[in-house]
Amino acid sequence: MRCAYCNKEAEIYVENLGSWVCEEHFERYFLKRVDRVLRRVRRGSSLLFGISGGKDSIAAIHSTDLLKEKYGFRIGAVMIDTGSDECLRVFNELKDMLGFEGEVLSLRDWGIEIPRDPKLACFVCGVVNRYLLNRYAVERGYDYVATGHNLDDMAYFGLNNLIKHSLDYLLYQYDSVTEPVPELRMAGKVKPLFWLSDSDSLSYVKLKGLPRCSTKCPDGLDKQAIIKPILYEIRKKWPPSLVNFVSSIRELVRMAEHPQRKVNLCERCGYPTSGKICAFCRLKESIGGLR
Amino acid sequence: MRCAYCNKEAEIYVENLGSWVCEEHFERYFLKRVDRVLRRVRRGSSLLFGISGGKDSIAAIHSTDLLKEKYGFRIGAVMIDTGSDECLRVFNELKDMLGFEGEVLSLRDWGIEIPRDPKLACFVCGVVNRYLLNRYAVERGYDYVATGHNLDDMAYFGLNNLIKHSLDYLLYQYDSVTEPVPELRMAGKVKPLFWLSDSDSLSYVKLKGLPRCSTKCPDGLDKQAIIKPILYEIRKKWPPSLVNFVSSIRELVRMAEHPQRKVNLCERCGYPTSGKICAFCRLKESIGGLR
């Protein structure tokens, strides 16, 4: 099989293109799409990566690192310790390899424990991640939190929020870059893999020989486990369909005239919330109590 | 099995509710949803139904007829003769039953023939239907064209336009009612079944003992044949998902600030088009020639 762009042997299948490409053109394809996101971030910004150790966060930080000089970015990373030694090892290996500023955050230091019930665990993990990444970024002077969310995640979020009729996430978060709001102590958000799929980031970490952690969170009960395969089925039939789906929703959202989101500072911790007490502080009260 | 609303035996499964209901509550459910659309149409309006003879157009005109006094509607109907005697018989039977003003339009009179190639046939049939229904409505003084498009069609249109990244249909047509624009010779559009599914209209025609035509158009090659089952799979898992999906898209579209659609009058026939010559006139030139 020949590469779709040159005469070389094609080694990697790119689902969103429906084409096989050689290693060189795959890397070009991948970095071009990461660049499409990064060029929207203000030059000279500092980006804090939340690293889980899985293929996506690893591919996101590694590819951004390759492009950071171009935009004068400072890169740092944190890992939230969920008890996997393998993930910690991957984090440290990557830190040595790329030489970024990095830290491991322990939930125990924050008085939080992830519950064993997988359904509850997902919710807690989500709240804790969002909160700690933002807080750490703001406290250490990072402008943006960068995450490994990819196109398949965005397609899932899009469809899931449409079928739940919950437009809030779409209206306020459905983009590859959202700007920081310093007066509300909100870091911006960057998703370097916004235009790349699950299989692309897997191909990337394999191609680059990067370490990655194989520990998976228990998502058997998850809606993702039903909706993502459905989306993949659509893409198998029409390769550009998920890229189009995500662009379409993003475009509709951008055209939508909607009120500013109501955000206050939490009465307990001083970080953003739409109510009086933020979800993290409420969580700490209800399931924490370790301090 | 008991009805979800009363103690009677449940006979009909309503997919969008995920519940079984009795005949009486099914009828109530059905007419309530039709009423939700009709109350958005100006009182005293006249509605021209395009009747194919299938379950949807039959259920649409019959249920609207039951509610027409409430809103002072005048109802009329046309059938575009596609060569099925069974469909013509159904149309005439229904006309006698409900006593509406009705006419059969022959494509030959318009110098058009539907091609045999199913892919081309779908396109031609679509152009011809839209054009003739609108033109007939405007010429005979009807305010709206009413069609049998149901929730499953809207979910399909929504997903299909998102994965094709073609937002035009969504931005200008994705609603249960669109208003007439007399200066552009555009009748309004009403979709009485906007909140009801395929299985609901089938249950309705069975319950009411209405005639219907079983001739199906050849849709084996159609995108619908792949996407609709995928949507049904999602609904099977989460009954309100498609209602939510359609509402979400409609809400996003309503919030979207977008330029007015550019519409002119066709230089040949004087009916609306976005170019100089309308699709119908172009079609007549290219595949017509019977006159």
XYZ file of C-alpha atoms in Angstrom, chain A residues 24-155:
132
model
C 6.629 11.023 7.639
C 3.267 12.182 6.334
C 1.532 10.907 9.439
C 3.748 13.077 11.608
C 3.119 16.013 9.297
C -0.648 15.393 9.442
C -0.567 15.096 13.221
C 1.529 18.192 13.937
C -0.409 20.293 11.434
C -3.584 19.582 13.383
C -1.948 20.288 16.722
C -0.594 23.523 15.256
C -4.094 24.489 14.100
C -5.060 24.589 17.789
C -1.859 26.073 19.227
C -1.806 29.035 16.860
C -5.027 30.224 18.528
C -3.244 30.450 21.911
C -1.594 33.777 22.741
C 2.158 33.785 22.028
C 4.337 33.539 25.087
C 1.638 31.806 27.136
C 2.325 29.182 29.752
C 0.456 25.860 29.502
C -0.072 23.406 32.324
C -0.752 19.870 31.070
C -2.888 17.506 33.088
C -1.213 14.141 32.498
C -3.046 10.880 33.144
C -0.302 8.837 31.533
C -2.574 7.487 28.787
C -1.882 7.854 25.065
C -3.771 11.120 24.712
C -2.142 13.245 27.397
C 1.284 11.877 26.378
C 0.714 12.660 22.686
C -0.668 16.104 23.576
C 2.317 17.213 25.659
C 4.919 15.658 23.361
C 3.535 17.252 20.185
C 3.051 20.626 21.894
C 6.621 20.413 23.121
C 7.800 20.038 19.510
C 5.961 23.234 18.569
C 6.531 25.294 21.700
C 9.489 27.324 20.406
C 7.396 28.588 17.493
C 4.940 30.218 19.893
C 7.234 30.912 22.832
C 5.219 28.686 25.162
C 6.303 27.610 28.648
C 5.171 24.068 29.400
C 4.537 22.419 32.725
C 2.604 19.344 33.840
C 0.911 17.759 36.798
C -0.258 14.244 37.389
C -2.993 13.556 39.876
C -1.908 10.447 41.734
C -4.664 7.857 41.461
C -2.563 5.110 42.956
C -1.027 3.628 39.825
C 2.742 3.180 40.103
C 2.943 2.558 36.382
C 1.387 5.949 35.621
C 3.774 7.696 38.017
C 6.725 6.000 36.324
C 5.494 7.128 32.899
C 5.106 10.685 34.185
C 8.648 10.807 35.563
C 10.130 9.232 32.462
C 8.388 11.801 30.284
C 9.462 14.639 32.567
C 13.098 13.582 32.238
C 12.745 13.162 28.489
C 11.153 16.541 27.801
C 12.547 18.455 30.748
C 9.322 20.195 31.766
C 8.448 21.508 35.196
C 6.239 18.851 36.754
C 4.605 17.787 39.957
C 2.523 14.922 41.269
C -0.550 16.002 43.232
C -1.777 13.729 45.955
C -5.504 13.647 46.611
C -4.861 12.855 50.265
C -3.248 16.271 50.612
C -6.578 17.708 49.562
C -8.681 15.556 51.835
C -10.251 13.615 48.988
C -10.520 9.918 48.245
C -11.878 8.486 44.999
C -14.803 6.201 45.917
C -14.790 2.558 44.799
C -18.202 2.607 43.122
C -17.205 3.167 39.466
C -20.217 5.381 38.707
C -19.462 7.664 41.631
C -15.719 7.457 40.945
C -16.188 8.955 37.471
C -18.105 11.890 38.825
C -15.654 12.536 41.691
C -12.641 12.130 39.430
C -14.114 14.659 36.970
C -14.827 17.287 39.628
C -11.433 16.807 41.292
C -9.457 16.935 38.054
C -11.118 20.076 36.782
C -10.750 21.801 40.133
C -7.177 20.879 40.945
C -5.817 21.532 37.467
C -7.406 24.981 37.357
C -6.348 25.872 40.882
C -2.798 24.689 40.418
C -2.542 26.585 37.102
C -3.859 29.824 38.626
C -1.656 29.561 41.739
C 1.493 28.861 39.729
C 0.797 31.545 37.129
C -0.063 29.298 34.170
C -2.401 30.876 31.610
C -3.966 27.682 30.304
C -4.737 24.124 31.376
C -4.000 21.752 28.479
C -5.650 18.332 28.273
C -5.592 15.278 26.042
C -9.234 15.520 24.878
C -9.337 14.450 21.265
C -11.818 14.602 18.381
C -13.504 11.350 19.394
C -14.060 12.767 22.886
C -15.471 15.958 21.375
C -17.789 13.998 19.070
